mmCIF file of N, CA and C and ligand atoms in Angstrom:
data_model
loop_
_atom_site.group_PDB
_atom_site.id
_atom_site.type_symbol
_atom_site.label_atom_id
_atom_site.label_comp_id
_atom_site.label_asym_id
_atom_site.label_seq_id
_atom_site.Cartn_x
_atom_site.Cartn_y
_atom_site.Cartn_z
ATOM 1 N N UNK A 1 70.896 99.044 107.458
ATOM 2 C CA UNK A 1 71.527 99.778 108.660
ATOM 3 C C UNK A 1 72.906 100.916 108.362
ATOM 4 N N UNK A 2 72.436 102.344 109.183
ATOM 5 C CA UNK A 2 73.359 103.206 108.827
ATOM 6 C C UNK A 2 74.868 103.142 109.229
ATOM 7 N N UNK A 3 75.515 102.824 109.002
ATOM 8 C CA UNK A 3 77.532 102.893 109.700
ATOM 9 C C UNK A 3 77.446 104.009 110.477
ATOM 10 N N UNK A 4 78.076 104.496 111.210
ATOM 11 C CA UNK A 4 78.245 105.357 112.076
ATOM 12 C C UNK A 4 80.384 105.217 111.556
ATOM 13 N N UNK A 5 80.706 104.403 111.719
ATOM 14 C CA UNK A 5 82.214 104.411 111.562
ATOM 15 C C UNK A 5 82.245 103.246 110.025
ATOM 16 N N UNK A 6 83.791 102.824 109.840
ATOM 17 C CA UNK A 6 84.282 102.064 108.979
ATOM 18 C C UNK A 6 85.595 101.664 109.377
ATOM 19 N N UNK A 7 85.598 100.015 109.821
ATOM 20 C CA UNK A 7 86.727 99.616 109.164
ATOM 21 C C UNK A 7 87.794 99.625 108.425
ATOM 22 N N UNK A 8 88.898 99.663 107.973
ATOM 23 C CA UNK A 8 89.352 99.501 107.644
ATOM 24 C C UNK A 8 89.984 98.298 107.374
ATOM 25 N N UNK A 9 90.557 97.812 106.207
ATOM 26 C CA UNK A 9 91.249 96.780 105.662
ATOM 27 C C UNK A 9 91.903 96.877 104.414
ATOM 28 N N UNK A 10 93.359 97.056 104.475
ATOM 29 C CA UNK A 10 94.533 97.120 103.963
ATOM 30 C C UNK A 10 94.702 95.882 103.228
ATOM 31 N N UNK A 11 94.373 96.095 101.924
ATOM 32 C CA UNK A 11 94.146 95.114 100.986
ATOM 33 C C UNK A 11 95.412 95.079 99.751
ATOM 34 N N UNK A 12 95.373 94.510 98.799
ATOM 35 C CA UNK A 12 96.656 94.558 97.849
ATOM 36 C C UNK A 12 95.346 95.241 96.275
ATOM 37 N N UNK A 13 94.575 93.785 96.710
ATOM 38 C CA UNK A 13 92.958 94.228 95.680
ATOM 39 C C UNK A 13 92.139 93.580 96.066
ATOM 40 N N UNK A 14 91.304 94.927 95.581
ATOM 41 C CA UNK A 14 89.605 94.693 96.599
ATOM 42 C C UNK A 14 89.051 93.669 95.894
ATOM 43 N N UNK A 15 88.848 93.332 97.226
ATOM 44 C CA UNK A 15 87.643 91.694 96.944
ATOM 45 C C UNK A 15 86.662 91.850 95.995
ATOM 46 N N UNK A 16 85.948 90.761 95.201
ATOM 47 C CA UNK A 16 84.942 91.024 94.673
ATOM 48 C C UNK A 16 83.640 91.082 95.367
ATOM 49 N N UNK A 17 83.685 90.276 96.455
ATOM 50 C CA UNK A 17 82.907 90.501 97.455
ATOM 51 C C UNK A 17 82.833 91.079 98.927
ATOM 52 N N UNK A 18 82.006 92.105 99.105
ATOM 53 C CA UNK A 18 82.534 93.073 99.927
ATOM 54 C C UNK A 18 81.931 92.931 101.012
ATOM 55 N N UNK A 19 82.109 93.379 102.306
ATOM 56 C CA UNK A 19 81.275 93.377 103.611
ATOM 57 C C UNK A 19 80.888 94.772 103.765
ATOM 58 N N UNK A 20 79.964 94.948 104.435
ATOM 59 C CA UNK A 20 78.882 96.346 105.180
ATOM 60 C C UNK A 20 80.044 96.739 106.195
ATOM 61 N N UNK A 21 80.431 97.716 106.181
ATOM 62 C CA UNK A 21 80.951 98.575 107.649
ATOM 63 C C UNK A 21 82.613 98.469 106.935
ATOM 64 N N UNK A 22 83.042 97.613 106.252
ATOM 65 C CA UNK A 22 84.727 97.426 106.447
ATOM 66 C C UNK A 22 84.953 98.466 105.111
ATOM 67 N N UNK A 23 86.131 98.943 104.971
ATOM 68 C CA UNK A 23 86.660 100.264 104.170
ATOM 69 C C UNK A 23 87.822 99.141 102.804
ATOM 70 N N UNK A 24 87.637 98.977 102.229
ATOM 71 C CA UNK A 24 89.200 98.306 101.790
ATOM 72 C C UNK A 24 90.154 99.258 100.993
ATOM 73 N N UNK A 25 91.376 99.181 101.450
ATOM 74 C CA UNK A 25 92.006 100.295 100.585
ATOM 75 C C UNK A 25 93.271 99.284 99.996
ATOM 76 N N UNK A 26 93.401 99.606 99.318
ATOM 77 C CA UNK A 26 94.631 99.731 98.049
ATOM 78 C C UNK A 26 95.791 100.927 98.127
ATOM 79 N N UNK A 27 96.494 100.886 98.469
ATOM 80 C CA UNK A 27 97.464 101.822 98.676
ATOM 81 C C UNK A 27 98.447 101.139 97.599
ATOM 82 N N UNK A 28 98.566 100.557 97.136
ATOM 83 C CA UNK A 28 99.251 99.970 95.968
ATOM 84 C C UNK A 28 99.124 100.361 94.489
ATOM 85 N N UNK A 29 97.252 100.343 94.346
ATOM 86 C CA UNK A 29 96.255 100.539 93.568
ATOM 87 C C UNK A 29 95.675 101.919 93.405
ATOM 88 N N UNK A 30 96.200 102.777 94.653
ATOM 89 C CA UNK A 30 95.513 104.097 95.044
ATOM 90 C C UNK A 30 94.228 104.206 94.814
ATOM 91 N N UNK A 31 93.539 103.249 95.415
ATOM 92 C CA UNK A 31 91.667 102.614 95.451
ATOM 93 C C UNK A 31 91.613 102.900 96.597
ATOM 94 N N UNK A 32 90.351 103.210 97.072
ATOM 95 C CA UNK A 32 89.464 102.967 98.159
ATOM 96 C C UNK A 32 87.863 102.120 98.229
ATOM 97 N N UNK A 33 87.378 100.942 98.417
ATOM 98 C CA UNK A 33 85.997 100.931 98.256
ATOM 99 C C UNK A 33 85.638 100.249 99.052
ATOM 100 N N UNK A 34 84.532 100.976 98.925
ATOM 101 C CA UNK A 34 82.993 100.325 100.800
ATOM 102 C C UNK A 34 81.875 99.829 99.858
ATOM 103 N N UNK A 35 81.384 99.542 100.516
ATOM 104 C CA UNK A 35 79.657 98.937 100.399
ATOM 105 C C UNK A 35 78.664 100.809 100.986
ATOM 106 N N UNK A 36 78.457 101.845 100.171
ATOM 107 C CA UNK A 36 77.496 103.142 100.641
ATOM 108 C C UNK A 36 77.368 102.872 102.649
ATOM 109 N N UNK A 37 78.063 103.889 103.097
ATOM 110 C CA UNK A 37 77.184 102.704 104.617
ATOM 111 C C UNK A 37 75.789 103.835 104.997
ATOM 112 N N UNK A 38 74.963 103.868 103.727
ATOM 113 C CA UNK A 38 73.497 104.170 104.476
ATOM 114 C C UNK A 38 72.953 102.458 104.740
ATOM 115 N N UNK A 39 74.047 101.660 103.919
ATOM 116 C CA UNK A 39 73.218 100.474 103.959
ATOM 117 C C UNK A 39 72.844 99.713 103.007
ATOM 118 N N UNK A 40 72.497 100.493 101.476
ATOM 119 C CA UNK A 40 71.818 100.572 100.676
ATOM 120 C C UNK A 40 72.767 99.363 100.117
ATOM 121 N N UNK A 41 74.054 98.778 100.104
ATOM 122 C CA UNK A 41 75.020 98.104 99.121
ATOM 123 C C UNK A 41 75.710 98.256 98.502
ATOM 124 N N UNK A 42 75.123 99.590 98.042
ATOM 125 C CA UNK A 42 75.857 99.911 96.337
ATOM 126 C C UNK A 42 77.345 100.161 96.490
ATOM 127 N N UNK A 43 78.013 99.436 95.901
ATOM 128 C CA UNK A 43 79.514 99.743 95.543
ATOM 129 C C UNK A 43 80.084 101.018 95.509
ATOM 130 N N UNK A 44 80.900 101.740 96.533
ATOM 131 C CA UNK A 44 80.985 103.207 96.330
ATOM 132 C C UNK A 44 83.174 102.912 96.020
ATOM 133 N N UNK A 45 83.242 103.717 95.294
ATOM 134 C CA UNK A 45 85.019 103.484 94.615
ATOM 135 C C UNK A 45 85.672 105.091 94.601
ATOM 136 N N UNK A 46 86.453 104.978 95.080
ATOM 137 C CA UNK A 46 87.334 106.580 95.816
ATOM 138 C C UNK A 46 88.370 106.265 94.751
ATOM 139 N N UNK A 47 89.064 106.903 94.371
ATOM 140 C CA UNK A 47 90.688 106.989 93.621
ATOM 141 C C UNK A 47 91.702 108.118 94.459
ATOM 142 N N UNK A 48 92.277 107.900 94.717
ATOM 143 C CA UNK A 48 93.371 108.669 95.698
ATOM 144 C C UNK A 48 94.590 108.722 94.411
ATOM 145 N N UNK A 49 95.476 109.540 95.734
ATOM 146 C CA UNK A 49 96.958 109.603 94.966
ATOM 147 C C UNK A 49 97.344 109.794 95.954
ATOM 148 N N UNK A 50 98.232 108.862 96.711
ATOM 149 C CA UNK A 50 98.907 109.219 98.142
ATOM 150 C C UNK A 50 100.230 109.437 97.922
ATOM 151 N N UNK A 51 100.916 109.341 96.668
ATOM 152 C CA UNK A 51 102.092 109.917 96.236
ATOM 153 C C UNK A 51 101.983 111.661 96.736
ATOM 154 N N UNK A 52 101.158 111.921 95.867
ATOM 155 C CA UNK A 52 100.554 113.816 96.257
ATOM 156 C C UNK A 52 100.159 114.052 96.983
ATOM 157 N N UNK A 53 99.454 113.146 98.125
ATOM 158 C CA UNK A 53 98.794 113.694 99.719
ATOM 159 C C UNK A 53 97.099 114.048 99.002
ATOM 160 N N UNK A 54 96.822 113.393 97.998
ATOM 161 C CA UNK A 54 95.230 114.193 97.291
ATOM 162 C C UNK A 54 94.591 113.104 97.735
ATOM 163 N N UNK A 55 93.824 112.721 98.258
ATOM 164 C CA UNK A 55 92.501 112.459 98.954
ATOM 165 C C UNK A 55 92.078 111.290 100.007
ATOM 166 N N UNK A 56 93.502 111.416 100.605
ATOM 167 C CA UNK A 56 93.724 110.338 101.464
ATOM 168 C C UNK A 56 94.792 110.255 102.274
ATOM 169 N N UNK A 57 94.288 110.749 103.499
ATOM 170 C CA UNK A 57 96.012 110.030 104.762
ATOM 171 C C UNK A 57 95.396 109.167 105.433
ATOM 172 N N UNK A 58 96.291 108.326 106.328
ATOM 173 C CA UNK A 58 96.520 107.255 107.154
ATOM 174 C C UNK A 58 97.280 107.804 108.150
ATOM 175 N N UNK A 59 96.647 107.836 109.332
ATOM 176 C CA UNK A 59 97.329 107.519 110.758
ATOM 177 C C UNK A 59 96.842 106.423 111.865
ATOM 178 N N UNK A 60 98.014 105.461 111.255
ATOM 179 C CA UNK A 60 98.029 104.266 112.059
ATOM 180 C C UNK A 60 97.118 103.876 111.199
ATOM 181 N N UNK A 61 95.779 102.811 111.661
ATOM 182 C CA UNK A 61 94.734 102.424 111.401
ATOM 183 C C UNK A 61 93.662 102.950 111.210
ATOM 184 N N UNK A 62 94.000 104.549 111.113
ATOM 185 C CA UNK A 62 92.523 105.930 111.092
ATOM 186 C C UNK A 62 93.006 106.198 109.549
ATOM 187 N N UNK A 63 91.577 105.908 108.819
ATOM 188 C CA UNK A 63 91.798 106.251 107.756
ATOM 189 C C UNK A 63 91.080 107.581 106.951
ATOM 190 N N UNK A 64 91.596 108.450 106.601
ATOM 191 C CA UNK A 64 90.608 109.734 105.937
ATOM 192 C C UNK A 64 90.378 109.715 104.720
ATOM 193 N N UNK A 65 89.889 109.812 104.024
ATOM 194 C CA UNK A 65 89.081 110.383 102.164
ATOM 195 C C UNK A 65 89.113 111.853 102.434
ATOM 196 N N UNK A 66 89.459 112.190 101.313
ATOM 197 C CA UNK A 66 89.319 113.376 101.351
ATOM 198 C C UNK A 66 89.223 113.737 99.540
ATOM 199 N N UNK A 67 88.217 114.146 98.833
ATOM 200 C CA UNK A 67 86.861 114.432 99.044
ATOM 201 C C UNK A 67 85.634 113.813 99.399
ATOM 202 N N UNK A 68 84.990 114.171 99.538
ATOM 203 C CA UNK A 68 83.334 113.690 100.542
ATOM 204 C C UNK A 68 82.833 112.393 99.399
ATOM 205 N N UNK A 69 82.337 111.388 99.881
ATOM 206 C CA UNK A 69 81.849 110.514 99.713
ATOM 207 C C UNK A 69 80.474 110.815 98.698
ATOM 208 N N UNK A 70 80.085 111.096 97.659
ATOM 209 C CA UNK A 70 78.764 111.458 96.947
ATOM 210 C C UNK A 70 78.018 110.823 96.415
ATOM 211 N N UNK A 71 77.072 110.160 96.500
ATOM 212 C CA UNK A 71 76.796 109.393 96.239
ATOM 213 C C UNK A 71 75.592 109.033 95.310
ATOM 214 N N UNK A 72 75.086 110.737 94.937
ATOM 215 C CA UNK A 72 73.915 110.955 93.769
ATOM 216 C C UNK A 72 73.790 110.374 92.673
ATOM 217 N N UNK A 73 74.083 109.402 92.037
ATOM 218 C CA UNK A 73 73.690 109.017 91.281
ATOM 219 C C UNK A 73 73.132 107.702 91.654
ATOM 220 N N UNK A 74 72.730 107.112 92.629
ATOM 221 C CA UNK A 74 72.528 105.913 93.201
ATOM 222 C C UNK A 74 71.220 106.841 94.184
ATOM 223 N N UNK A 75 70.401 105.550 94.393
ATOM 224 C CA UNK A 75 69.017 105.956 94.480
ATOM 225 C C UNK A 75 69.266 106.104 96.034
ATOM 226 N N UNK A 76 69.813 105.864 96.841
ATOM 227 C CA UNK A 76 69.978 106.637 98.298
ATOM 228 C C UNK A 76 70.427 108.417 98.183
ATOM 229 N N UNK A 77 71.361 108.527 97.985
ATOM 230 C CA UNK A 77 71.505 109.961 97.291
ATOM 231 C C UNK A 77 72.851 110.613 99.179
ATOM 232 N N UNK A 78 73.137 109.604 99.069
ATOM 233 C CA UNK A 78 73.780 109.494 100.192
ATOM 234 C C UNK A 78 75.217 110.467 100.172
ATOM 235 N N UNK A 79 75.292 111.400 101.272
ATOM 236 C CA UNK A 79 76.743 112.453 101.029
ATOM 237 C C UNK A 79 77.703 112.258 102.349
ATOM 238 N N UNK A 80 78.737 111.921 102.606
ATOM 239 C CA UNK A 80 79.102 111.558 103.880
ATOM 240 C C UNK A 80 80.603 112.314 103.334
ATOM 241 N N UNK A 81 81.238 112.237 104.417
ATOM 242 C CA UNK A 81 83.170 111.837 104.953
ATOM 243 C C UNK A 81 83.389 110.654 105.428
ATOM 244 N N UNK A 82 84.136 111.019 105.143
ATOM 245 C CA UNK A 82 85.179 109.114 105.777
ATOM 246 C C UNK A 82 86.043 110.334 106.606
ATOM 247 N N UNK A 83 85.870 110.549 108.158
ATOM 248 C CA UNK A 83 87.375 111.032 108.404
ATOM 249 C C UNK A 83 87.636 109.958 109.878
ATOM 250 N N UNK A 84 88.588 109.804 110.042
ATOM 251 C CA UNK A 84 89.260 108.707 111.207
ATOM 252 C C UNK A 84 88.519 107.725 111.524
ATOM 253 N N UNK A 85 88.361 106.995 109.767
ATOM 254 C CA UNK A 85 86.983 105.635 109.812
ATOM 255 C C UNK A 85 85.975 106.045 110.311
ATOM 256 N N UNK A 86 85.249 107.610 111.202
ATOM 257 C CA UNK A 86 83.874 108.350 111.115
ATOM 258 C C UNK A 86 83.315 108.380 110.092
ATOM 259 N N UNK A 87 82.263 108.005 110.092
ATOM 260 C CA UNK A 87 81.220 108.632 108.652
ATOM 261 C C UNK A 87 80.576 109.950 109.075
ATOM 262 N N UNK A 88 81.055 110.868 109.045
ATOM 263 C CA UNK A 88 80.146 112.428 108.891
ATOM 264 C C UNK A 88 79.353 112.229 108.101
ATOM 265 N N UNK A 89 78.072 112.238 108.099
ATOM 266 C CA UNK A 89 76.956 112.552 107.320
ATOM 267 C C UNK A 89 76.799 114.183 107.045
ATOM 268 N N UNK A 90 76.751 114.560 106.139
ATOM 269 C CA UNK A 90 76.398 115.615 105.677
ATOM 270 C C UNK A 90 74.980 116.217 104.895
HETATM 271 ZN ZN1 LIG B 1 72.714 103.925 100.210
#
Protein backbone atom coordinates (compact mmCIF):
# COMPACT_ATOMS: atom_id res chain seq x y z
CA UNK A 1 0.00 0.00 0.00
CA UNK A 2 1.41 3.36 -0.99
CA UNK A 3 1.48 5.94 1.77
CA UNK A 4 0.79 9.61 1.32
CA UNK A 5 2.12 10.66 4.69
CA UNK A 6 4.32 9.39 7.49
CA UNK A 7 3.84 9.77 11.23
CA UNK A 8 7.07 10.88 12.88
CA UNK A 9 8.28 9.19 16.04
CA UNK A 10 11.12 10.88 17.84
CA UNK A 11 13.39 8.24 19.32
CA UNK A 12 16.92 7.90 20.61
CA UNK A 13 17.58 4.62 18.82
CA UNK A 14 15.92 3.39 15.65
CA UNK A 15 13.97 0.24 16.58
CA UNK A 16 14.94 -3.05 14.98
CA UNK A 17 11.40 -3.73 13.86
CA UNK A 18 9.86 -0.72 12.16
CA UNK A 19 6.23 -0.13 11.27
CA UNK A 20 4.94 0.98 7.89
CA UNK A 21 3.95 4.62 7.74
CA UNK A 22 6.19 5.72 10.61
CA UNK A 23 9.21 7.96 10.24
CA UNK A 24 11.64 7.23 13.05
CA UNK A 25 13.83 10.22 13.79
CA UNK A 26 16.85 10.18 16.06
CA UNK A 27 17.94 13.78 16.42
CA UNK A 28 20.68 12.60 18.75
CA UNK A 29 22.26 10.37 16.11
CA UNK A 30 21.20 12.48 13.12
CA UNK A 31 19.39 9.76 11.31
CA UNK A 32 15.85 9.16 10.10
CA UNK A 33 14.67 5.68 9.09
CA UNK A 34 11.44 4.56 7.54
CA UNK A 35 10.09 1.74 5.45
CA UNK A 36 9.78 2.73 1.82
CA UNK A 37 6.54 4.65 1.35
CA UNK A 38 5.53 2.56 -1.66
CA UNK A 39 4.77 -0.26 0.74
CA UNK A 40 7.51 -2.61 -0.44
CA UNK A 41 8.93 -2.72 3.08
CA UNK A 42 12.51 -1.83 2.20
CA UNK A 43 14.31 0.05 4.95
CA UNK A 44 15.29 3.57 4.00
CA UNK A 45 17.97 5.44 5.94
CA UNK A 46 18.48 9.20 5.74
CA UNK A 47 21.43 10.85 7.43
CA UNK A 48 21.21 14.53 8.24
CA UNK A 49 22.99 17.12 10.26
CA UNK A 50 20.55 19.21 12.26
CA UNK A 51 23.39 21.24 13.81
CA UNK A 52 24.32 22.59 10.41
CA UNK A 53 20.71 22.72 9.28
CA UNK A 54 21.32 20.18 6.56
CA UNK A 55 18.77 17.64 5.48
CA UNK A 56 16.23 17.98 8.23
CA UNK A 57 13.81 20.50 9.58
CA UNK A 58 11.09 20.20 12.15
CA UNK A 59 8.13 22.41 12.94
CA UNK A 60 6.48 20.86 15.98
CA UNK A 61 5.58 17.37 14.83
CA UNK A 62 5.99 18.18 11.14
CA UNK A 63 9.20 16.82 9.66
CA UNK A 64 10.74 17.78 6.35
CA UNK A 65 13.66 15.85 4.87
CA UNK A 66 15.77 17.33 2.12
CA UNK A 67 17.27 15.86 -0.13
CA UNK A 68 14.66 13.63 -1.67
CA UNK A 69 14.38 9.94 -0.88
CA UNK A 70 15.60 8.01 -3.88
CA UNK A 71 15.36 4.27 -3.63
CA UNK A 72 16.97 3.61 -6.96
CA UNK A 73 18.98 0.73 -5.59
CA UNK A 74 15.77 -1.07 -4.67
CA UNK A 75 13.42 -2.95 -6.99
CA UNK A 76 10.59 -0.44 -6.59
CA UNK A 77 12.74 2.57 -7.67
CA UNK A 78 10.62 4.93 -5.58
CA UNK A 79 11.56 8.58 -5.54
CA UNK A 80 9.83 11.09 -3.29
CA UNK A 81 10.19 13.97 -0.89
CA UNK A 82 9.03 14.05 2.70
CA UNK A 83 7.64 17.53 3.28
CA UNK A 84 5.91 18.29 6.57
CA UNK A 85 5.17 14.57 7.00
CA UNK A 86 3.61 14.33 3.55
CA UNK A 87 5.00 12.10 0.82
CA UNK A 88 5.46 14.07 -2.37
CA UNK A 89 5.95 11.55 -5.19
CA UNK A 90 8.25 12.44 -8.03
ZN1 LIG B 1 9.46 0.75 -2.27
